[in-house]
Coordinates of N, CA and C in Angstrom, one line a residue:
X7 N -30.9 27.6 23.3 CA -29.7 27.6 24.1 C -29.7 26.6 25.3
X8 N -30.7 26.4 26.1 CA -31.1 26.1 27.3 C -30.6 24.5 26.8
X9 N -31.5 23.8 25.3 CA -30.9 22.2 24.8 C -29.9 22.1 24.9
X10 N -28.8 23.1 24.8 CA -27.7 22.9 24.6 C -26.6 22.5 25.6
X11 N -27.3 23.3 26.3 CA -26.4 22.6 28.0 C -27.1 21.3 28.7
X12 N -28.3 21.4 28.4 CA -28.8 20.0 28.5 C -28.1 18.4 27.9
X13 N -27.9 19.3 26.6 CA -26.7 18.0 25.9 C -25.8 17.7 26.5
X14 N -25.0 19.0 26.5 CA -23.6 18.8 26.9 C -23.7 18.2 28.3
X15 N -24.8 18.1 29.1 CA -24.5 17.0 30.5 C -25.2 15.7 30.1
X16 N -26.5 15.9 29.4 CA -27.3 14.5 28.9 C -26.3 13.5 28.2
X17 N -25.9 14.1 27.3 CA -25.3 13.0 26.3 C -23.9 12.6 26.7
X18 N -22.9 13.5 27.2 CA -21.5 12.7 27.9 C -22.3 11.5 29.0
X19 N -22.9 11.7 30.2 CA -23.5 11.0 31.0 C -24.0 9.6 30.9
X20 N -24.9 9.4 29.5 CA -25.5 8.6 28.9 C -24.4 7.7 28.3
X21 N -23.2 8.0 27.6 CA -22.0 7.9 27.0 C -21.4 6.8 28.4
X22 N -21.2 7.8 29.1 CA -20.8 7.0 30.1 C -20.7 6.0 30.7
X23 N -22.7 5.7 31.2 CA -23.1 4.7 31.7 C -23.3 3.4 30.7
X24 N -23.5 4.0 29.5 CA -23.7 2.6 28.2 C -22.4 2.3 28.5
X25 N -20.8 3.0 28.1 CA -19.5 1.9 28.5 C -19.1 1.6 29.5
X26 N -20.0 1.8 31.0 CA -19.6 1.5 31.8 C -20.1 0.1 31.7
X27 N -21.6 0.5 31.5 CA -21.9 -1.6 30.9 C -21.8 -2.1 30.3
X28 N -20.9 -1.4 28.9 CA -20.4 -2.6 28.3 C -19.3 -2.9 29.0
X29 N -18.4 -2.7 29.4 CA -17.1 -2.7 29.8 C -17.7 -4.0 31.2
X30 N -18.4 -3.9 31.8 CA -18.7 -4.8 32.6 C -19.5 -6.4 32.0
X31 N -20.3 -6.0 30.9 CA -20.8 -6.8 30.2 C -19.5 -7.7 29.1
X32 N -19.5 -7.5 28.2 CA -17.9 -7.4 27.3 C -16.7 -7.3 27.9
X33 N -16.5 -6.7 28.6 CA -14.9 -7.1 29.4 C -14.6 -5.3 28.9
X34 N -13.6 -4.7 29.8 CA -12.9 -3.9 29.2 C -12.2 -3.8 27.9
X35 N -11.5 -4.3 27.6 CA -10.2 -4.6 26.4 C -11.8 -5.1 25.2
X36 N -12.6 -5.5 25.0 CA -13.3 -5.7 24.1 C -14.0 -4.4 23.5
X37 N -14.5 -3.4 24.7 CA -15.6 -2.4 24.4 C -14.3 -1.3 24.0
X38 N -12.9 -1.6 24.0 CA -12.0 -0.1 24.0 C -11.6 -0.6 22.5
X39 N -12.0 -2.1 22.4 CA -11.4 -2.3 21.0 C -12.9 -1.8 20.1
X40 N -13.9 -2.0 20.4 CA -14.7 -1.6 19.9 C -14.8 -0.1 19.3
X41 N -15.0 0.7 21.0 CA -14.5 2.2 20.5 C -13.7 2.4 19.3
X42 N -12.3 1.8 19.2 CA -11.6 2.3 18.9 C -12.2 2.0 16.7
X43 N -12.5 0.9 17.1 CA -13.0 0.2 15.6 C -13.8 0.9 15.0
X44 N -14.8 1.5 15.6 CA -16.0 2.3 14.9 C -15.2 3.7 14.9
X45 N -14.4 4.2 15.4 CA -13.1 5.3 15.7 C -12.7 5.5 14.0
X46 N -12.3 4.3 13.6 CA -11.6 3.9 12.8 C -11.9 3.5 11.2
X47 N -13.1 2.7 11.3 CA -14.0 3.1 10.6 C -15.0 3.9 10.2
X48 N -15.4 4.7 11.1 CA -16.1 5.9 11.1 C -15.3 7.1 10.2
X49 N -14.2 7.2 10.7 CA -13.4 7.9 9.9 C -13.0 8.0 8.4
X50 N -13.3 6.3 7.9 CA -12.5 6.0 6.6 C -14.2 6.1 5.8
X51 N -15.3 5.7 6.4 CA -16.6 5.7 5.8 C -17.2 7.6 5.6
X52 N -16.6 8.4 6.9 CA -16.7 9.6 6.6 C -16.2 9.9 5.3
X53 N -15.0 9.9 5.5 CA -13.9 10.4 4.6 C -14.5 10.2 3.2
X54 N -14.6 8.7 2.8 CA -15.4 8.1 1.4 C -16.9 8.9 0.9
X55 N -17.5 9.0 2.0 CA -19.0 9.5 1.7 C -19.0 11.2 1.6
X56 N -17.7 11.7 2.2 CA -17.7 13.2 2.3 C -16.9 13.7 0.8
X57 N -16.4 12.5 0.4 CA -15.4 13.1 -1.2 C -16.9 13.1 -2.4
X58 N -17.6 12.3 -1.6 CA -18.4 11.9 -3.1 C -19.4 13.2 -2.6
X59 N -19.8 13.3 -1.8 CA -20.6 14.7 -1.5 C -20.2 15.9 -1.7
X60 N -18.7 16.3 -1.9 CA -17.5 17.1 -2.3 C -17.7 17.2 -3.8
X61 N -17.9 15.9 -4.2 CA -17.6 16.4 -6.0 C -19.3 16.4 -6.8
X62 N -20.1 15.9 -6.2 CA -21.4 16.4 -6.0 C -21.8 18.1 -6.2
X63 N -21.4 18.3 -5.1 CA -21.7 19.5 -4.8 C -20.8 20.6 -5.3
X64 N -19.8 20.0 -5.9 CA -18.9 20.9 -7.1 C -19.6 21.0 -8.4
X65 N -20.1 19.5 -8.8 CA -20.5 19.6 -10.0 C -21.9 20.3 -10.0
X66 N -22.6 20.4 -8.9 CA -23.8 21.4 -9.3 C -23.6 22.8 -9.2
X67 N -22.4 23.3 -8.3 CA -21.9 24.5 -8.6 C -21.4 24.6 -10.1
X68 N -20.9 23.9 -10.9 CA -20.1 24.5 -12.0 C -21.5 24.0 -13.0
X69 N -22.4 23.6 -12.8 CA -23.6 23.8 -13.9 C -24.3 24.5 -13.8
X70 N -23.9 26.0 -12.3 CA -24.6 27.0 -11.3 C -26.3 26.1 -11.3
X71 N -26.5 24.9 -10.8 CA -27.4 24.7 -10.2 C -27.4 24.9 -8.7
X72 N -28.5 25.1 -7.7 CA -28.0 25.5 -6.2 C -28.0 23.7 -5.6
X73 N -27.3 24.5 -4.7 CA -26.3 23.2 -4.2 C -27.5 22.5 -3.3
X74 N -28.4 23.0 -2.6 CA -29.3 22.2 -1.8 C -29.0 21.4 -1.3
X75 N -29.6 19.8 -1.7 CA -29.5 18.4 -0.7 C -28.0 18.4 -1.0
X76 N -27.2 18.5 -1.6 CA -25.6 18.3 -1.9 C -25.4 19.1 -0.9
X77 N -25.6 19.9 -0.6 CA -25.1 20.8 0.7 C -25.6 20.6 2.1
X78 N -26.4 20.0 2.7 CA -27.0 19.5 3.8 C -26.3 18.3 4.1
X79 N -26.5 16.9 2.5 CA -25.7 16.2 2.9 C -24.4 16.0 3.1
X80 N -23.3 17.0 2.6 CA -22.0 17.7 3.2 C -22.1 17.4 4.2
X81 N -23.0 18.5 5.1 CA -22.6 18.9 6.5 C -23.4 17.8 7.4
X82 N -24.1 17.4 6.9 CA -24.6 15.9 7.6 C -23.4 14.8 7.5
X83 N -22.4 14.7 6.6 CA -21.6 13.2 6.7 C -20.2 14.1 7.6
X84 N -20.6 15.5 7.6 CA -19.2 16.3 8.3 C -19.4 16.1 9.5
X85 N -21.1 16.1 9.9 CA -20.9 16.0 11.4 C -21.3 14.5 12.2
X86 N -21.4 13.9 11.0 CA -21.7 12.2 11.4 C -20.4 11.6 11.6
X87 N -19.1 12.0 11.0 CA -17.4 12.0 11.3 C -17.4 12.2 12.5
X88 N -17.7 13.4 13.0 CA -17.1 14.2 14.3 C -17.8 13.2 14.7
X89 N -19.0 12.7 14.8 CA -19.2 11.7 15.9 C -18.7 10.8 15.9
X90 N -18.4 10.2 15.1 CA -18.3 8.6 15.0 C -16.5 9.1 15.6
X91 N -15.5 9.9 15.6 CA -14.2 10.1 16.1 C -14.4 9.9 18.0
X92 N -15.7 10.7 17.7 CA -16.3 11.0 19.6 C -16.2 9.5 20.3
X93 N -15.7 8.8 21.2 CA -15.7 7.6 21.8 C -17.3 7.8 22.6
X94 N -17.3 6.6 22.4 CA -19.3 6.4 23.0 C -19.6 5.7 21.8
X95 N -20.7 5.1 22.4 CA -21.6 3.8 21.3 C -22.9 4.8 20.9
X96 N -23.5 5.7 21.4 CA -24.9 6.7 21.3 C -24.1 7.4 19.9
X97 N -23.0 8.2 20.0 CA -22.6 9.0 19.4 C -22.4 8.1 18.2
X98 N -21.8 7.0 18.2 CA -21.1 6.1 17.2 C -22.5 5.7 16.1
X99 N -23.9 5.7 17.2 CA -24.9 4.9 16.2 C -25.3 6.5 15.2
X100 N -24.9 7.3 16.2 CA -26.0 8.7 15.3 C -24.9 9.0 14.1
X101 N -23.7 9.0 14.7 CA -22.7 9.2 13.2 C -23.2 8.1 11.8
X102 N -22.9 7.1 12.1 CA -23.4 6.1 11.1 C -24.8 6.3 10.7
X103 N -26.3 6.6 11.4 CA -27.1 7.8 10.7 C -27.1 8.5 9.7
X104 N -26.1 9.2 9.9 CA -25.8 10.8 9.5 C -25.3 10.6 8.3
X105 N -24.1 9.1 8.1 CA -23.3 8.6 6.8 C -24.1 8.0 6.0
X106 N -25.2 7.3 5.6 CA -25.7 6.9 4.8 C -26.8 7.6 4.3
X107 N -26.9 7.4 2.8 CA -27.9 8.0 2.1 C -29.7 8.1 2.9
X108 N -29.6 6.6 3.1 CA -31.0 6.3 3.5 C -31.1 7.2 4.7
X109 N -31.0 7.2 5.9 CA -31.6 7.9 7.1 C -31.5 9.8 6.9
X110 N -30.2 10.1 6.1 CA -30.3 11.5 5.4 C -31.4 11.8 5.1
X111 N -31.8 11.4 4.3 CA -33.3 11.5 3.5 C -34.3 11.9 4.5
X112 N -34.5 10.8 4.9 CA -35.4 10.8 6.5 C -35.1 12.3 7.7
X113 N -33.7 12.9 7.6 CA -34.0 13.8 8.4 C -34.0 15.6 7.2
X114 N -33.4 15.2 6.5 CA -33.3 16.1 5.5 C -34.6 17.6 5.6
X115 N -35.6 16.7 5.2 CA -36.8 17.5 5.6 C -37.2 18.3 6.8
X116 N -36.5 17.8 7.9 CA -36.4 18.5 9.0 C -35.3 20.0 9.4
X117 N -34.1 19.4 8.2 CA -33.3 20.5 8.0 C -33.4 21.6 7.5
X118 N -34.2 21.3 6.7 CA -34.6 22.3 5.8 C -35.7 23.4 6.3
X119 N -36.9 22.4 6.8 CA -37.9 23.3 7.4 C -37.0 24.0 8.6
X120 N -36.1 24.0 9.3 CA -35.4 24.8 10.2 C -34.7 25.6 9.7
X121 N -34.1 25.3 8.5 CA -33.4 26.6 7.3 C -34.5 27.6 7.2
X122 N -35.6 26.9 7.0 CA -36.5 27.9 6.2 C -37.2 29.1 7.0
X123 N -37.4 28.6 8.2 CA -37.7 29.3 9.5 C -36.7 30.5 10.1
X124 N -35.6 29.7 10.5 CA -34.2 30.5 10.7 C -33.9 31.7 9.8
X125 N -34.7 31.2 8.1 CA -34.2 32.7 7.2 C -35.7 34.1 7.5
X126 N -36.8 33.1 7.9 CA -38.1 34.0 7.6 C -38.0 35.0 9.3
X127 N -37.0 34.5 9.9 CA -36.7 35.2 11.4 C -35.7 36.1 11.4
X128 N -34.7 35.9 10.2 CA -34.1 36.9 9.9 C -32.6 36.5 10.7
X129 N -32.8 35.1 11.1 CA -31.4 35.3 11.3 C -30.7 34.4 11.1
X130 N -30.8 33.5 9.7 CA -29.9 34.0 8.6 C -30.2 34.7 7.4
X131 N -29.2 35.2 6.8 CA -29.3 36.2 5.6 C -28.5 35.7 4.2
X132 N -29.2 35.5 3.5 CA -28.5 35.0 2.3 C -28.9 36.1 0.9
X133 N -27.3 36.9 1.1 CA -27.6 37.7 -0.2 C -26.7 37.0 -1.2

């Protein structure tokens, strides 16, 4: 819990001072067209990589295989969206992360060893 509030002032902060320099570096009107670009694309590259993770992870439900990596990488391109929507270049690089196959992979393993922990503590419960 304690990371948590640490984010929420670390990372707006950090957000900040990167467009404060770009905005002085690049000009204003360049870094807001920027925002707005990766805003915008972020959104349409979510949207494309979340349909195909969508019918993925349908199709291993209707052959009742378990949904697994189709299910991590769901919620990995769900929350790589919400960033890349978030205005900030930090946030913008970790969404784009989050949307491609390759760096998934790379954290995947980490999600899982925290799944697996989280269930052996008991708190989550999967009946």
């Amino acid at each position: 819990m304690r990371w948590l509030v640490l984010a929420f002032i670390l990372i707006p902060s950090t957000e900040i001072a990167v467009l404060i320099y770009s905005g002085k570096t690049l000009g204003v009107f360049p870094t807001i067209a920027l925002v707005f670009l990766t805003a915008v694309g972020g959104a349409y590259l979510a949207k494309r990589q979340g349909l195909k993770a969508w019918r993925d992870l349908q199709a291993r439900m209707r052959t009742m295989e378990t949904p697994g990596n189709a299910l991590i990488d769901s919620i990995c391109i769900f929350i790589g969206g919400i960033l890349l929507i978030m205005p900030g270049f930090i946030t913008d690089l970790c969404g784009l992360l989050l949307l491609f196959p390759g760096p998934r992979k790379l954290i995947r393993p980490f999600i899982v060893k925290w799944l697996h922990k989280k269930m052996q503590n008991g708190s989550i419960v999967i009946r």
